[in-house]
Structures are given as structure tokens and as C-alpha cells.
Amino acid sequence: DAKTTQPNSMESNEEEPVHLPCNHSTISGTDYIHWYRQLPSQGPEYVIHGLTSNVNNRMASLAIAEDRKSSTLILHRATLRDAAVYYCILRYNNAGNMLTFGGGTRLMVKP
Amino acid sequence: GAVVSQHPSWVICKSGTSVKIECRSLDFQATTMFWYRQFPKQSLMLMATSNEGSKATYEQGVEKDKFLINHASLTLSTLTVTSAHPEDSSFYICSAMPGLAGVKAYEQYFGPGTRLTVT
């Protein structure tokens, strides 16, 4: 399975944008890029996903490099409630298979 | 939105006893459910995949006779930790996927987790 690499942790100030990077240099053409986040003592929740084009939703934006070997999750205005572990996951064919979680990035938001 | 519940949210049991954890999809039918385990400060590790009406598929290194999974209906899967030991203490999380006809079929919905402590 193609793997992802993320920084272990990042810090942000409240109300400022946050850019969370993810490298996936061995991504295949049928891999979709998914982002989930896990708040403390909770199960993960879906954030966003994409294939080639940049994507926006109410939670975040996803910027995908042209060669698809990296992507960036963008939180436009971080709040204290965004403090969580963010996981970048490659999902084969976007279909009903399991998610393989890597280490993720622990985002800390300072007031 | 789709909701997955787990029961109990936490449980303490004595070594040697068995514990059952329930995972329910509340407002959609889940043909596939997954069970994960997460140790403190670590990532989620997939334990098994269960499909309604068939035997679960276990990941390498996960003892199927110790972690019994039953997916008896499209809205309920159970994980039973048999003869629990202190090293089984962990955060157990289930997730569910809607069937092909479900909205947002690409999205996996996670339960809130069950914290198991074996004394």
C-alpha cells in the first residue's frame, strides 16, 4: 500500500490559517487522498478527500500537488476545537475498503 | 449525518473475564464494519473487517479466537474480548460504511470508541 508521511506535530495560533502537509510519493493513479481527524478521546471523523483537483468544503480545503505526490490540508481559521490529530490516508479507488492510519499530525492551537 | 454508536463507552473488567462491545449504525445500513484498536499516543490499528452475514477477516497478528466478531445484522456488529488480560487494555473503535446505495458511500463513519481497562 502506498504510504503517507506527515510531521508529528504542528502548532498554530487561534484564528490563523493552518497548512498541514502530507507526502505520498508512491501514490498510484487510483488512490484517493482522504483526511480524517481525531479529537481527544473520540473516534476519527471525516474531513475531506480528493483525487486530482483542489477541494473545498465547510470544514477545510485540500490542495493537491500537480504530480499528486503531496497534498496540504488547509484550515482557514483555526479554533481551539480544531486541536486534534489529523490523518492523511490514501484510499484505493475510493471504495469500500479499510483505512490504514499512519502516525498523523498532532495539531496544537494556542489561544 | 450518519451516526455510529458504541456501547459501552468505557468498561473495567478483571483479568480472565470476557467483555462485549457493541457497534451500531443508527441511521443507515452498514454492509461492512471495521474494528480498530488504539493504544495511548499511538495511531489506530485495524483489527478486523466484518461483513454482514459472513465471517470476519482478521489482520495479521490478531487472534480470531480471542477477539470474536459478530455482524449479525446490517446495523450491529459486536466485538467480544475473551479471557481479557491487562495487555488488552486499549481504546477500541469501530467504523461503518454504508452500502452501495448509501449517501456518501466513500465516507467511513466512526464510533466514539470504547475504553477497556483490564485489571
GROMACS .gro file of C-alpha atoms in nm, chain B:
model
  119
  112GLY     CA    1  -2.542   1.296   0.926
  113ALA     CA    2  -2.466   0.928   0.970
  114VAL     CA    3  -2.414   0.823   1.329
  115VAL     CA    4  -2.233   0.525   1.472
  116SER     CA    5  -2.269   0.445   1.839
  117GLN     CA    6  -2.067   0.220   2.065
  118HIS     CA    7  -2.162   0.066   2.393
  119PRO     CA    8  -2.024   0.079   2.650
  120SER     CA    9  -1.814   0.392   2.627
  121TRP     CA   10  -1.583   0.255   2.892
  122VAL     CA   11  -1.553  -0.069   3.082
  123ILE     CA   12  -1.332  -0.208   3.355
  124CYS     CA   13  -1.308  -0.583   3.388
  125LYS     CA   14  -1.100  -0.835   3.573
  126SER     CA   15  -0.834  -1.042   3.409
  127GLY     CA   16  -0.974  -1.364   3.266
  128THR     CA   17  -1.323  -1.237   3.204
  129SER     CA   18  -1.485  -1.157   2.868
  130VAL     CA   19  -1.617  -0.823   2.752
  131LYS     CA   20  -1.857  -0.750   2.468
  132ILE     CA   21  -1.854  -0.419   2.283
  133GLU     CA   22  -2.141  -0.321   2.054
  134CYS     CA   23  -2.120  -0.105   1.746
  135ARG     CA   24  -2.441   0.022   1.586
  136SER     CA   25  -2.510   0.229   1.279
  137LEU     CA   26  -2.807   0.436   1.386
  138ASP     CA   27  -2.944   0.583   1.066
  139PHE     CA   28  -2.800   0.377   0.785
  140GLN     CA   29  -2.734   0.019   0.695
  141ALA     CA   30  -2.373  -0.088   0.710
  142THR     CA   31  -2.272  -0.379   0.498
  143THR     CA   32  -1.916  -0.351   0.625
  144MET     CA   33  -1.787  -0.262   0.969
  145PHE     CA   34  -1.430  -0.232   1.085
  146TRP     CA   35  -1.277  -0.273   1.428
  147TYR     CA   36  -0.967  -0.077   1.529
  148ARG     CA   37  -0.756  -0.070   1.841
  149GLN     CA   38  -0.560   0.229   1.962
  150PHE     CA   39  -0.300   0.231   2.238
  151PRO     CA   40  -0.213   0.559   2.415
  152LYS     CA   41  -0.025   0.808   2.198
  153GLN     CA   42  -0.040   0.569   1.903
  154SER     CA   43  -0.235   0.554   1.580
  155LEU     CA   44  -0.534   0.334   1.504
  156MET     CA   45  -0.457  -0.023   1.407
  157LEU     CA   46  -0.708  -0.223   1.209
  158MET     CA   47  -0.802  -0.547   1.382
  159ALA     CA   48  -1.065  -0.693   1.155
  160THR     CA   49  -1.321  -0.633   0.886
  161SER     CA   50  -1.669  -0.772   0.926
  162ASN     CA   51  -1.932  -0.810   0.660
  163GLU     CA   52  -2.291  -0.875   0.746
  164GLY     CA   53  -2.374  -1.243   0.740
  165SER     CA   54  -2.022  -1.371   0.689
  166LYS     CA   55  -1.712  -1.440   0.891
  167ALA     CA   56  -1.484  -1.154   0.983
  168THR     CA   57  -1.147  -1.110   0.819
  169TYR     CA   58  -0.871  -1.057   1.073
  170GLU     CA   59  -0.549  -0.868   1.022
  171GLN     CA   60  -0.222  -1.047   1.065
  172GLY     CA   61  -0.132  -1.092   1.429
  173VAL     CA   62  -0.487  -1.054   1.560
  174GLU     CA   63  -0.613  -1.371   1.731
  175LYS     CA   64  -0.956  -1.454   1.594
  176ASP     CA   65  -1.034  -1.683   1.887
  177LYS     CA   66  -0.959  -1.407   2.132
  178PHE     CA   67  -1.137  -1.124   1.954
  179LEU     CA   68  -1.472  -1.263   1.844
  180ILE     CA   69  -1.660  -1.053   1.595
  181ASN     CA   70  -2.023  -1.099   1.502
  182HIS     CA   71  -2.201  -0.892   1.239
  183ALA     CA   72  -2.547  -1.034   1.269
  184SER     CA   73  -2.740  -0.751   1.110
  185LEU     CA   74  -2.686  -0.451   0.885
  186THR     CA   75  -2.683  -0.220   1.185
  187LEU     CA   76  -2.500  -0.414   1.454
  188SER     CA   77  -2.154  -0.562   1.495
  189THR     CA   78  -2.011  -0.689   1.823
  190LEU     CA   79  -1.655  -0.743   1.939
  191THR     CA   80  -1.603  -0.980   2.229
  192VAL     CA   81  -1.266  -0.978   2.400
  193THR     CA   82  -1.239  -1.323   2.555
  194SER     CA   83  -1.023  -1.404   2.855
  195ALA     CA   84  -0.908  -1.046   2.874
  196HIS     CA   85  -0.562  -0.961   3.009
  197PRO     CA   86  -0.411  -0.629   3.111
  198GLU     CA   87  -0.231  -0.603   2.777
  199ASP     CA   88  -0.572  -0.594   2.607
  200SER     CA   89  -0.642  -0.262   2.777
  201SER     CA   90  -0.690  -0.019   2.492
  202PHE     CA   91  -0.927   0.213   2.310
  203TYR     CA   92  -1.144   0.010   2.073
  204ILE     CA   93  -1.308   0.195   1.786
  205CYS     CA   94  -1.550   0.067   1.527
  206SER     CA   95  -1.640   0.220   1.196
  207ALA     CA   96  -1.912   0.151   0.946
  208MET     CA   97  -1.960   0.200   0.579
  209PRO     CA   98  -2.296   0.241   0.412
  210GLY     CA   99  -2.397   0.002   0.139
  211LEU     CA  100  -2.366   0.091  -0.224
  212ALA     CA  101  -2.695   0.280  -0.216
  213GLY     CA  102  -2.586   0.494   0.078
  214VAL     CA  103  -2.520   0.862   0.053
  215LYS     CA  104  -2.151   0.945   0.075
  216ALA     CA  105  -2.055   0.586   0.023
  217TYR     CA  106  -1.688   0.688   0.022
  218GLU     CA  107  -1.702   0.807   0.380
  219GLN     CA  108  -1.632   0.585   0.676
  220TYR     CA  109  -1.820   0.672   0.992
  221PHE     CA  110  -1.653   0.607   1.325
  222GLY     CA  111  -1.798   0.532   1.662
  223PRO     CA  112  -1.689   0.730   1.970
  224GLY     CA  113  -1.475   0.443   2.096
  225THR     CA  114  -1.478   0.214   2.398
  226ARG     CA  115  -1.203   0.236   2.656
  227LEU     CA  116  -1.129  -0.105   2.803
  228THR     CA  117  -0.927  -0.141   3.118
  229VAL     CA  118  -0.839  -0.489   3.235
  230THR     CA  119  -0.724  -0.514   3.595
   0.00000   0.00000   0.00000
